Short mmCIF file of C-alpha atoms and ligand atoms in Angstrom, two decimals:
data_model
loop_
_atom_site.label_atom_id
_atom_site.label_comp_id
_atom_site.label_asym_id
_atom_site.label_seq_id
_atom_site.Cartn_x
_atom_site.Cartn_y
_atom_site.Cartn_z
CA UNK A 1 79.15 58.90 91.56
CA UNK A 2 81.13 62.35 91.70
CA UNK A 3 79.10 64.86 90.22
CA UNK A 4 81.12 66.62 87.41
CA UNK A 5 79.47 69.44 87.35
CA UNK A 6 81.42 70.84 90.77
CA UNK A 7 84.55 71.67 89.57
CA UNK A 8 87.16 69.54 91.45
CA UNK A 9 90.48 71.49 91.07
CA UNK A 10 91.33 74.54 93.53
CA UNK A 11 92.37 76.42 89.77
CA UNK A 12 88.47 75.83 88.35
CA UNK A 13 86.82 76.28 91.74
CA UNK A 14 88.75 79.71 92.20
CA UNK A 15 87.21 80.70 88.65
CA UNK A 16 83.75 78.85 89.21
CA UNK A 17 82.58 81.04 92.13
CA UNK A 18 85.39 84.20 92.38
CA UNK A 19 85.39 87.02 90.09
CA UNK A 20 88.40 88.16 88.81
CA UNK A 21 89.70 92.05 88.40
CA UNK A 22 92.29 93.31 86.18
CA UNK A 23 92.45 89.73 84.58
CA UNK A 24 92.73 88.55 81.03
CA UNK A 25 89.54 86.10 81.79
CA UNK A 26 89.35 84.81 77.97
CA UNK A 27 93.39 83.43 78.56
CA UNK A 28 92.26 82.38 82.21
CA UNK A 29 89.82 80.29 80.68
CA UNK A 30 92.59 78.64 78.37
CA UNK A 31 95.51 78.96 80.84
CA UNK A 32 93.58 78.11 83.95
CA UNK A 33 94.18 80.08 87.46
CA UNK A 34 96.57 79.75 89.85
CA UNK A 35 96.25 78.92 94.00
CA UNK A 36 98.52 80.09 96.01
CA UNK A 37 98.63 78.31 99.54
CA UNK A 38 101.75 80.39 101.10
CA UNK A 39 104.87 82.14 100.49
CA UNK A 40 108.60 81.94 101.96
CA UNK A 41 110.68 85.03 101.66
CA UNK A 42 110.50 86.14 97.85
CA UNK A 43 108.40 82.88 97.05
CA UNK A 44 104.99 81.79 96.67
CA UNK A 45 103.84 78.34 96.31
CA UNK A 46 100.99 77.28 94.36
CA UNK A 47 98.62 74.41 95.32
CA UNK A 48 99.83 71.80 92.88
CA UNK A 49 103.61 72.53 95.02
CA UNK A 50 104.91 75.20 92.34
CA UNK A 51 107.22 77.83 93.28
CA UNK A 52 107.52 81.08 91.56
CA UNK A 53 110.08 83.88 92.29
CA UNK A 54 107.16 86.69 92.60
CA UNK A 55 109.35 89.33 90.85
CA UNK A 56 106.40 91.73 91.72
CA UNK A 57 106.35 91.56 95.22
CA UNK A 58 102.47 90.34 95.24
CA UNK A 59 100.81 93.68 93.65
CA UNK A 60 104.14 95.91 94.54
CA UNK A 61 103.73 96.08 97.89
CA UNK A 62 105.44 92.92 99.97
CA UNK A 63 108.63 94.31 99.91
CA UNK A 64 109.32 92.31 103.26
CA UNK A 65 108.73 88.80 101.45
CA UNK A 66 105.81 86.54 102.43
CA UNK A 67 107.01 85.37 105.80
CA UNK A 68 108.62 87.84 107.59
CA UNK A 69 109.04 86.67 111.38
CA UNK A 70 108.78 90.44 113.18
CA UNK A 71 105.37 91.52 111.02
CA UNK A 72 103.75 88.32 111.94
CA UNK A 73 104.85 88.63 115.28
CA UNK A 74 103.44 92.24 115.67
CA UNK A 75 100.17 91.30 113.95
CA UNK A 76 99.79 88.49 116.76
CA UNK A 77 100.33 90.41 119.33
CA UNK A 78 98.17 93.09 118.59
CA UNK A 79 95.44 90.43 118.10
CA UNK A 80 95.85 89.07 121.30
CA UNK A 81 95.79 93.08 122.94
CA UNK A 82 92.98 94.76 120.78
CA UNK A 83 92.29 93.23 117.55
CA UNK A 84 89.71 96.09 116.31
CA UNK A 85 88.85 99.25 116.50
CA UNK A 86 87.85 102.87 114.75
CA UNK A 87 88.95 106.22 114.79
CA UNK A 88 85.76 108.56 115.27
CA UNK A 89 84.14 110.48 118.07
CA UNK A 90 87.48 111.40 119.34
CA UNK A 91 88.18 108.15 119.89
CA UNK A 92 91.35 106.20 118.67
CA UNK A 93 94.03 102.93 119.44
CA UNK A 94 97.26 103.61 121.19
CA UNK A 95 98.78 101.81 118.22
CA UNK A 96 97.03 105.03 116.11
CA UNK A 97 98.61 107.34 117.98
CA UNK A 98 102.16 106.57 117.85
CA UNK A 99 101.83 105.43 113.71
CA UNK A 100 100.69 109.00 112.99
CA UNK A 101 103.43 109.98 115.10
CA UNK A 102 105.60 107.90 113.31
CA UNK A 103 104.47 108.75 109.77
CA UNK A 104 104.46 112.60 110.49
CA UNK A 105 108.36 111.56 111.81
CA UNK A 106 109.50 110.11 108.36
CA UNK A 107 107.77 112.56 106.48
CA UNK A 108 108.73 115.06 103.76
CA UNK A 109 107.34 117.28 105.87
CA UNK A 110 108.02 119.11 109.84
CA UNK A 111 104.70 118.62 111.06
CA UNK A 112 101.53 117.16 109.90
CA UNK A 113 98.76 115.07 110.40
CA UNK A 114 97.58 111.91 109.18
CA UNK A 115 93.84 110.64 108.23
CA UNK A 116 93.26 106.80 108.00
CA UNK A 117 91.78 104.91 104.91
CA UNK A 118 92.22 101.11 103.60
CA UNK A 119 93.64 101.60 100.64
CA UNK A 120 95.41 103.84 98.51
CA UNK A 121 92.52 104.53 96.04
CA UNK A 122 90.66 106.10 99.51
CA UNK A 123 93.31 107.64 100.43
CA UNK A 124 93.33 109.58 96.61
CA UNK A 125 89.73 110.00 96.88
CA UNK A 126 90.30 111.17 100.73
CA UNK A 127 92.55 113.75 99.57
CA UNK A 128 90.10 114.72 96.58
CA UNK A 129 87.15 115.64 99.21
CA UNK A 130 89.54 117.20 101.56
CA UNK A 131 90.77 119.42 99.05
CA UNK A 132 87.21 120.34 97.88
CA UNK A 133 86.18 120.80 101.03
CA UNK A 134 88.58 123.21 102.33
CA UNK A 135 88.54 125.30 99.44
CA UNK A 136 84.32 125.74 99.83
CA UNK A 137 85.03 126.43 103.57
CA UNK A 138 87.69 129.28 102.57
CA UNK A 139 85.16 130.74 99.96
CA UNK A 140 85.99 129.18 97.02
CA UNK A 141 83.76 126.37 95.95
CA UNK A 142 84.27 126.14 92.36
CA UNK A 143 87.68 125.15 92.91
CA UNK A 144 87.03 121.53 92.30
CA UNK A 145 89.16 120.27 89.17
CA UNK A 146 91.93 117.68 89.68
CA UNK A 147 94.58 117.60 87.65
CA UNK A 148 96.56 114.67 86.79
CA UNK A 149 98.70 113.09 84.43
CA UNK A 150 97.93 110.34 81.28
CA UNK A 151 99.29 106.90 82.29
CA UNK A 152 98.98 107.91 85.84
CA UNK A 153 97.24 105.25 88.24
CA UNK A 154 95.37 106.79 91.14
CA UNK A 155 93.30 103.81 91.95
CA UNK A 156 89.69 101.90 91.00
CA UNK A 157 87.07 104.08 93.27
CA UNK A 158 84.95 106.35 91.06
CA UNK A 159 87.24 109.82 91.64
CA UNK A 160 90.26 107.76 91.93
CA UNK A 161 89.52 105.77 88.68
CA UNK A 162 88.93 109.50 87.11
CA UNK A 163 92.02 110.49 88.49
CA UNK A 164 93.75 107.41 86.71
CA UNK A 165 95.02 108.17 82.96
CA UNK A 166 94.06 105.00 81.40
CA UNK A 167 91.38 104.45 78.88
CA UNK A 168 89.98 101.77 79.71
CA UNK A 169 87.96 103.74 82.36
CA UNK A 170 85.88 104.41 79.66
CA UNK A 171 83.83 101.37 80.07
CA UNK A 172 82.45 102.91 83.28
CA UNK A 173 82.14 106.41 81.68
CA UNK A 174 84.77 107.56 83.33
CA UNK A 175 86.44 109.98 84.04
CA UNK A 176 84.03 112.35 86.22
CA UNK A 177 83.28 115.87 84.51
CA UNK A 178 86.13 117.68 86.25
CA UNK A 179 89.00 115.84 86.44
CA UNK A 180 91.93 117.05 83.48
CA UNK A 181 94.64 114.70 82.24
CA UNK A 182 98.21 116.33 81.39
CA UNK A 183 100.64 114.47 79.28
CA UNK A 184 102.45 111.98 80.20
CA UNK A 185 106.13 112.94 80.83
CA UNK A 186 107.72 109.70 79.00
CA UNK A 187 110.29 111.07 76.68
CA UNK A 188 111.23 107.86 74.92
CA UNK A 189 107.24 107.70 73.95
CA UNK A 190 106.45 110.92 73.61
CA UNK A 191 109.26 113.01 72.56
CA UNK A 192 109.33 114.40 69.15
CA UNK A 193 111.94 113.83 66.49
CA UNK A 194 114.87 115.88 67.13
CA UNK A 195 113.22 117.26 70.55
CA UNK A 196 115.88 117.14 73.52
CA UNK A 197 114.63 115.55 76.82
CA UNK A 198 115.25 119.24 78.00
CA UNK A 199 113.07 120.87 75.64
CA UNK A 200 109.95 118.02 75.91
CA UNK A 201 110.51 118.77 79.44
CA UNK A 202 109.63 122.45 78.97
CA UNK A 203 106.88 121.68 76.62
CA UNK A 204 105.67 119.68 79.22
CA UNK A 205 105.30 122.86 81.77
CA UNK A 206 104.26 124.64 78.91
CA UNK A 207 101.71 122.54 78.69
CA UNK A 208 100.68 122.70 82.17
CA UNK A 209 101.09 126.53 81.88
CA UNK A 210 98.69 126.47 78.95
CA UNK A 211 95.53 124.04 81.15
CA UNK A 212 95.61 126.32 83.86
CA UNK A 213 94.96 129.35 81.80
CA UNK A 214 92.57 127.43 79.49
CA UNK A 215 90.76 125.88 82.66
CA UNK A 216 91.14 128.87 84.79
CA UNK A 217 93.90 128.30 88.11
CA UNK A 218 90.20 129.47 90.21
CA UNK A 219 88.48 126.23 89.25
CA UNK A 220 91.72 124.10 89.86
CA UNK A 221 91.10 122.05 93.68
CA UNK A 222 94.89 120.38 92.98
CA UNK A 223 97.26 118.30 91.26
CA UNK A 224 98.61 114.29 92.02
CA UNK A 225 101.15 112.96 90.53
CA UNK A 226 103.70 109.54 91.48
CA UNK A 227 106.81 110.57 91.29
CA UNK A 228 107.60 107.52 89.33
CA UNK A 229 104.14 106.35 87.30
CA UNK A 230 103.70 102.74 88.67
CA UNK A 231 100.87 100.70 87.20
CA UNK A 232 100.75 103.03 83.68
CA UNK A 233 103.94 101.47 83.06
CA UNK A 234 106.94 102.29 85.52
CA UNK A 235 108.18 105.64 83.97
CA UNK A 236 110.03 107.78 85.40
CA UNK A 237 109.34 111.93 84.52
CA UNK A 238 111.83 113.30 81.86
CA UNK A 239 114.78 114.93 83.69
CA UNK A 240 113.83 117.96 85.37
CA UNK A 241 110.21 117.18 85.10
CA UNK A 242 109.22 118.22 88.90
CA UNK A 243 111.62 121.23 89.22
CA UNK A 244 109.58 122.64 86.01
CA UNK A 245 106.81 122.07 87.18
CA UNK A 246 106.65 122.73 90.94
CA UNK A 247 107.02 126.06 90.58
CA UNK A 248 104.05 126.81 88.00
CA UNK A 249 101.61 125.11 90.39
CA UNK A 250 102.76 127.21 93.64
CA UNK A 251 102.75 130.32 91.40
CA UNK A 252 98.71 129.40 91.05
CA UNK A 253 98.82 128.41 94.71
CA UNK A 254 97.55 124.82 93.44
CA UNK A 255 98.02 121.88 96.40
CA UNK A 256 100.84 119.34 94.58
CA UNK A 257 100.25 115.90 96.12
CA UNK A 258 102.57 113.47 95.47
CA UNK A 259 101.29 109.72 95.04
CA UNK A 260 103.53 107.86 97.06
CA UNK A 261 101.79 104.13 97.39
CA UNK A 262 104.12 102.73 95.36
CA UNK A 263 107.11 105.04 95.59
CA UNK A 264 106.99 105.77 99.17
CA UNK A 265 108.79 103.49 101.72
CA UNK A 266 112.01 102.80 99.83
CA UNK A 267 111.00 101.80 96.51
CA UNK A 268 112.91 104.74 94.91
CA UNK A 269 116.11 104.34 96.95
CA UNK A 270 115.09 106.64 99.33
CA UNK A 271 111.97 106.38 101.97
CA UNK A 272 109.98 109.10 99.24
CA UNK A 273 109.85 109.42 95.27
CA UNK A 274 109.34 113.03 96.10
CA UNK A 275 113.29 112.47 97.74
CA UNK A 276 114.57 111.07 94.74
CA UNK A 277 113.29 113.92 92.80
CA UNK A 278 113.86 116.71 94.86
CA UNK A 279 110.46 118.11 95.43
CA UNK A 280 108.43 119.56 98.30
CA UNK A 281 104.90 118.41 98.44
CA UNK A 282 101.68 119.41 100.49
CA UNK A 283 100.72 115.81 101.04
CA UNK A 284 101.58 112.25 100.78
CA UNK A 285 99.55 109.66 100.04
CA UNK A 286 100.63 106.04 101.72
CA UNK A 287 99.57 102.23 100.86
CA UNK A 288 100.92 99.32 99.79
CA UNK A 289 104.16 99.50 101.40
CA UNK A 290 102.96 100.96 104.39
CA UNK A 291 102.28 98.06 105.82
CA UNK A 292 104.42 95.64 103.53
CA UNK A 293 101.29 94.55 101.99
CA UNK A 294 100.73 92.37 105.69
CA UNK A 295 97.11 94.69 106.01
CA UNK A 296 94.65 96.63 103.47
CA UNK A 297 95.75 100.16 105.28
CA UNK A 298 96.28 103.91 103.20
CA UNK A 299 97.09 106.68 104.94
CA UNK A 300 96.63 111.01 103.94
CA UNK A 301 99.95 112.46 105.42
CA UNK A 302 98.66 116.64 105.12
CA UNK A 303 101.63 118.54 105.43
CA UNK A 304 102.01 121.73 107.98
CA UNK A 305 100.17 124.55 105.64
CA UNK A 306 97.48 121.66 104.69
CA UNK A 307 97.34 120.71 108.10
CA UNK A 308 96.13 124.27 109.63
CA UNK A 309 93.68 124.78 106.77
CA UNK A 310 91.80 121.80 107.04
CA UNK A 311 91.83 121.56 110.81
CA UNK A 312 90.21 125.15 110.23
CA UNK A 313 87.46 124.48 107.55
CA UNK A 314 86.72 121.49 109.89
CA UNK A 315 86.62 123.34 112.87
CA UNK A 316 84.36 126.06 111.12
CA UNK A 317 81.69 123.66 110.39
CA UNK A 318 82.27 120.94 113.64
CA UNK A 319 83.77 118.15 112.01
CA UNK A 320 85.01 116.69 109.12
CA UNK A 321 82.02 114.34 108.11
CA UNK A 322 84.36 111.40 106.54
CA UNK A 323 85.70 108.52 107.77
CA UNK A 324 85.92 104.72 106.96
CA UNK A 325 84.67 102.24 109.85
CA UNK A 326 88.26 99.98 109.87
CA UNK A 327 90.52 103.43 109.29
CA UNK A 328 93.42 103.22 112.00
CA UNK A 329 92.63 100.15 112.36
CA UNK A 330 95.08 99.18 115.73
CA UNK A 331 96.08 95.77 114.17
CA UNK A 332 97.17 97.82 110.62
CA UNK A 333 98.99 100.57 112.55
CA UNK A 334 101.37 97.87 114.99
CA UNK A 335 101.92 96.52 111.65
CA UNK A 336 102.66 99.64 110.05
CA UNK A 337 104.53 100.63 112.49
CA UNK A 338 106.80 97.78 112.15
CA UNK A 339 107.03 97.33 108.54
CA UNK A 340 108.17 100.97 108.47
CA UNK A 341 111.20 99.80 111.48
CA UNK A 342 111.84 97.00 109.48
CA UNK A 343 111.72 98.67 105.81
CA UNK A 344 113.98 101.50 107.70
CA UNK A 345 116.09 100.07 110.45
CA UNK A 346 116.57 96.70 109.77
CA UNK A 347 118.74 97.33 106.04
CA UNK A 348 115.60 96.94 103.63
CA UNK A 349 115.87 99.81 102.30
CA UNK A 350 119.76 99.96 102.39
CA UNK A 351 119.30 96.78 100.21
CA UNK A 352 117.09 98.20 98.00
CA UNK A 353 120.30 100.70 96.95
CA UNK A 354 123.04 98.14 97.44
CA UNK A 355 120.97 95.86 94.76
CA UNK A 356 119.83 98.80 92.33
CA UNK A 357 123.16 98.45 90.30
CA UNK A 358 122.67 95.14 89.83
CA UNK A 359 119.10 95.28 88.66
CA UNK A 360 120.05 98.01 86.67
CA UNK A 361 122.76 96.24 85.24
CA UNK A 362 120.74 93.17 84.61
CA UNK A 363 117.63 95.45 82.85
CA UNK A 364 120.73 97.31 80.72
CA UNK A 365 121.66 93.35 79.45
CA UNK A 366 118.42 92.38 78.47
CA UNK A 367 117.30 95.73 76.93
CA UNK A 368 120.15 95.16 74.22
CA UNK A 369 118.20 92.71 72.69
CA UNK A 370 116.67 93.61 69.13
CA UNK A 371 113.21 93.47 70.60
CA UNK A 372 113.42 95.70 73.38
CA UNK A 373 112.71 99.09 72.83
CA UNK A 374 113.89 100.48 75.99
CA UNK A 375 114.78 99.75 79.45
CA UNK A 376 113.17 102.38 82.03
CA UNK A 377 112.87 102.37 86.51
CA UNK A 378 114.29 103.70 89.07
CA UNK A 379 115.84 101.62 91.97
CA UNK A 380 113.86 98.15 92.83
CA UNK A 381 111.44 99.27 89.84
CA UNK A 382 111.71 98.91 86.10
CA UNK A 383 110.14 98.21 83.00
CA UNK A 384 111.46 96.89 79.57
CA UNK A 385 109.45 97.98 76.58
CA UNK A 386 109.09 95.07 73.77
CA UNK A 387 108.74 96.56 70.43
CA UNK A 388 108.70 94.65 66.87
CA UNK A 389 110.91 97.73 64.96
CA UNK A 390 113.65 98.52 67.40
CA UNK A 391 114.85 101.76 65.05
CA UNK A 392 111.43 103.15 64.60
CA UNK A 393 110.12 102.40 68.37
CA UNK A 394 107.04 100.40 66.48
CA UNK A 395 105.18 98.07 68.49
CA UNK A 396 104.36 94.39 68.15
CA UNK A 397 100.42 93.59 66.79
CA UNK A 398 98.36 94.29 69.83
CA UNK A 399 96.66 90.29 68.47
CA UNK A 400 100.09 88.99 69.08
CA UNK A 401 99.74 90.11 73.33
CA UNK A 402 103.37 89.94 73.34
CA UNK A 403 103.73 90.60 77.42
CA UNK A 404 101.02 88.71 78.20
CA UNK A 405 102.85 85.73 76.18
CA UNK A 406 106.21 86.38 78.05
CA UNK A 407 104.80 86.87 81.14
CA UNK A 408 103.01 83.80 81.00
CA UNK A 409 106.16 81.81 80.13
CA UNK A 410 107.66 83.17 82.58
CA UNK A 411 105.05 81.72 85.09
CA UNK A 412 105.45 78.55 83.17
CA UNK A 413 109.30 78.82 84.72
CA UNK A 414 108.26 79.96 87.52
CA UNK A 415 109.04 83.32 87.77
CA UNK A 416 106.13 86.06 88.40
CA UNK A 417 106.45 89.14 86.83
CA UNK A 418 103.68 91.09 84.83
CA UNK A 419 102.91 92.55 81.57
CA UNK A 420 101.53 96.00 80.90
CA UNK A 421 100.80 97.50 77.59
CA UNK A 422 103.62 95.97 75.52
CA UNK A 423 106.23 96.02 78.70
CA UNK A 424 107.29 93.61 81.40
CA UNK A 425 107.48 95.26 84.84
CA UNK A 426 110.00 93.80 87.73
CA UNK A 427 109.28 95.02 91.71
CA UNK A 428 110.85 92.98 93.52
CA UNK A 429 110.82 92.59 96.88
CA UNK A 430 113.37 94.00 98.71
CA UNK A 431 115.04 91.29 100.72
CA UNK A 432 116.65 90.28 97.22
CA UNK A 433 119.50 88.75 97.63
CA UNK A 434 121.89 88.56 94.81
CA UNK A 435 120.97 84.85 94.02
CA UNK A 436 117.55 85.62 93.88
CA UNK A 437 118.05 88.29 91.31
CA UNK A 438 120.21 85.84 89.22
CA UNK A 439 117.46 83.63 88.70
CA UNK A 440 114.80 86.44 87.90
CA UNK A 441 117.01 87.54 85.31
CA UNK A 442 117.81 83.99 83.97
CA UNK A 443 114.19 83.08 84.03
CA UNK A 444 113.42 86.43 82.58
CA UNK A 445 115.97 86.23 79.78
CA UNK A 446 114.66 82.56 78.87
CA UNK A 447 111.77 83.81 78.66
CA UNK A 448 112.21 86.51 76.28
CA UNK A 449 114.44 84.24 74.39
CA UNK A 450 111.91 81.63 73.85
CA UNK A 451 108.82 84.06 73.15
CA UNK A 452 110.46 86.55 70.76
CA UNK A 453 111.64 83.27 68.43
CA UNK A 454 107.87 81.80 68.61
CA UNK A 455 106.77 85.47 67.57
CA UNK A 456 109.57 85.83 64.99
C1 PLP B 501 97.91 100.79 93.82
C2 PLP B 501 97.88 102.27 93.74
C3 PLP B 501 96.77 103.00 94.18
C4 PLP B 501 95.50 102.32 94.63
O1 PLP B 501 95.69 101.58 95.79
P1 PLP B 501 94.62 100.42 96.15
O2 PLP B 501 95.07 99.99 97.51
O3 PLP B 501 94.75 99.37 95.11
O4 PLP B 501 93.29 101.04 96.16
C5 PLP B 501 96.84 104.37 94.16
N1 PLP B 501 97.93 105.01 93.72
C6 PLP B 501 99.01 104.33 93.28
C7 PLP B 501 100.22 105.10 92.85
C8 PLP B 501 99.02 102.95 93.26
O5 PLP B 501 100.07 102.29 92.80
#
């Protein structure tokens, strides 16, 4: 006799012995989980032979598709040639060498250097104990807060996760003592009646203005911010956000990083969010797309003034006593290194501009309907807002989980896309073709259809 008490399908045994993150486990339990076995271009098949359109590009990052012939090739071969390896004691890969290279190439910036993590939270909380340690070195230890924004995701890791806006980091008791949350530049949100977008932006430097005094700009280590926010949302700053801003921070000689794992690489249009906005950072921060999501990789990209300090405050003391066993990892780097030729060279990103009128075209159609409050992104990434009163910007009844309940019809249809807070986010990858964004905006549109009628 079978036992029963072994769970028998690939969707219990995945919740029987795996623990989920970030998911709704109460609706898991109801909704069951779902396999996936493998993926063909912006496709992923499930283990009962589903296919879904992943309108999210996995978790924003395979911007490539699932398949893609050249990254598979390059991870091969680099498998076969040195399949692992670190970067300490002076020792590093070839492959390391020329991605650094590479990334200092494609830069913001005209020289650099690069430090290796595997993921884009270590990269944030990297660039967190670089900054604190070259302002002890230089004589100025209590220069240790981080600034950052509300709605603002920095990643998971304990400084990370205090970097991050979001309440529910409160569970942990987070955020760390130390680490200061501006508003959140969302003037649809957070504008006041009969405020222009002009004047919130100003009372958002104002703002800023006002922390630095109240904090004191000689405690402040720096400030992060995505140039887009990503996983608070997909929000894009009010117009002239960074050009107010920018210049308050140099004036208190405060390090601006910009937060570039989602933007960075094309998302935006351009190969930076810090491009699209028309700002100058000291450093980049680099995952997800860095690799098109083919290897766990982040990368620190210090710009030239960043660069000669903390090459200095390292040299002062011998070394720089950090480092992650798998960081520039050789198999990562040849695929970085191609996912950044093919994102680049091979018309990805070109794509990703050719398609943005569509999308936004598509997001414009669907945000005229009476329940959507908004329609908000900038090129391959946007959000639309649901809201129950569309003239007083009121949301639905958090009981009611209104994009949990599109989102999962939508998976019902088989289209991926996910809910956050009361919006719908769409990343998709950027081999879209215009056939493929058809049918997410069909699906999508069902979807919405069907769900705002069961809701009323
Ligand atoms: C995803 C993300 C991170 C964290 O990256 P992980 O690889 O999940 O640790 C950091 N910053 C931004 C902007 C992100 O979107």
């Amino acid at each position: 006799m079978p036992d029963t008490t072994i769970p028998q399908s690939w969707e219990a045994r995945a919740e029987a012995a795996s623990f989920f993150g970030f998911t709704d486990l109460p609706s898991i339990h109801a909704r069951g989980t779902v396999v996936l076995t493998h993926g063909t271009g912006p496709y992923v098949h499930d283990t009962n032979g589903k296919t879904y359109l992943d309108a999210n590009s996995g978790l924003w990052n395979m911007v490539a598709g699932f398949d893609h012939p050249g990254l598979i090739e390059a991870a091969q071969a680099q498998y076969a040639r040195f399949p692992g390896y670190h970067a300490f004691f002076g020792r590093m890969s070839d492959q390391t060498v020329q991605l650094s290279e590479k990334l200092v190439e494609v830069s913001p910036f005209e020289r650099g250097k690069v430090f290796y993590t595997n993921s884009g939270s270590e990269a944030n909380d990297t660039m967190v104990k670089m900054l604190w340690f070259l302002w002890a070195a230089e004589g100025q230890p209590e220069r240790r807060k981080i600034l950052t924004r509300k709605n603002g995701y920095h990643g998971v890791t304990a400084v990370s996760a205090s970097m991050t806006g979001k309440p529910y980091n409160s569970v942990f008791g987070l955020p760390l003592p130390g680490f200061v949350h501006l508003s959140c530049p969302h003037y649809w949100r957070e504008g006041r009646p009969n405020e222009t977008e002009a004047e919130f932006t100003a009372r958002m430097a104002q703002e800023l203005e006002d922390t630095i005094a109240r904090e004191g700009a000689d405690t402040i280590a720096g400030f992060f911010a995505e140039p887009v926010m990503g996983a608070g949302g997909v929000i894009p700053p009010s117009e002239g956000y960074f050009q107010a801003i920018v210049p308050i921070l140099r004036r208190h000689g405060i390090p601006i990083i910009s937060d570039e794992v989602i933007c960075g690489f094309g998302r935006t249009g351009n190969t930076w969010g810090c491009e699209t906005y028309d700002f100058m950072p000291d450093a980049v921060i680099s995952s997800k797309n860095l690799t098109a999501g083919f290897f766990p990789m982040g990368a620190v990209i210090l710009g030239p003034e960043l660069s000669d300090r903390m090459q200095n405050a390292a040299e002062a003391i011998e070394e720089f006593p950090h480092g992650f066993t798998a960081s520039g990892h050789p198999v990562g780097c040849a695929i970085a290194l191609k996912a950044i030729d093919v994102v680049m060279n091979e018309g990805l990103m070109e794509n990703v501009r050719t398609l943005t009128p569509r999308f936004e075209a598509g997001m414009a159609e669907l945000a005229k309907h009476p329940h959507i409050g908004e329609w908000r992104g900038k090129g391959l990434m946007g959000a639309l807002e649901a809201v129950h009163d569309k003239d007083t910007r009121t949301p639905f009844a958090a009981d009611l989980s209104i994009s949990e309940r599109i989102a999962n019809t939508c998976t019902d249809h088989g289209l991926i896309c996910r809910p956050l807070g009361q919006s719908i986010v769409l990343c998709p990858p950027f081999i879209m073709t215009d056939a493929h964004m058809d049918e997410m905006f069909e699906k999508l549109e069902g979807a919405l259809t069907q769900v705002f009628k069961e809701v009323g």
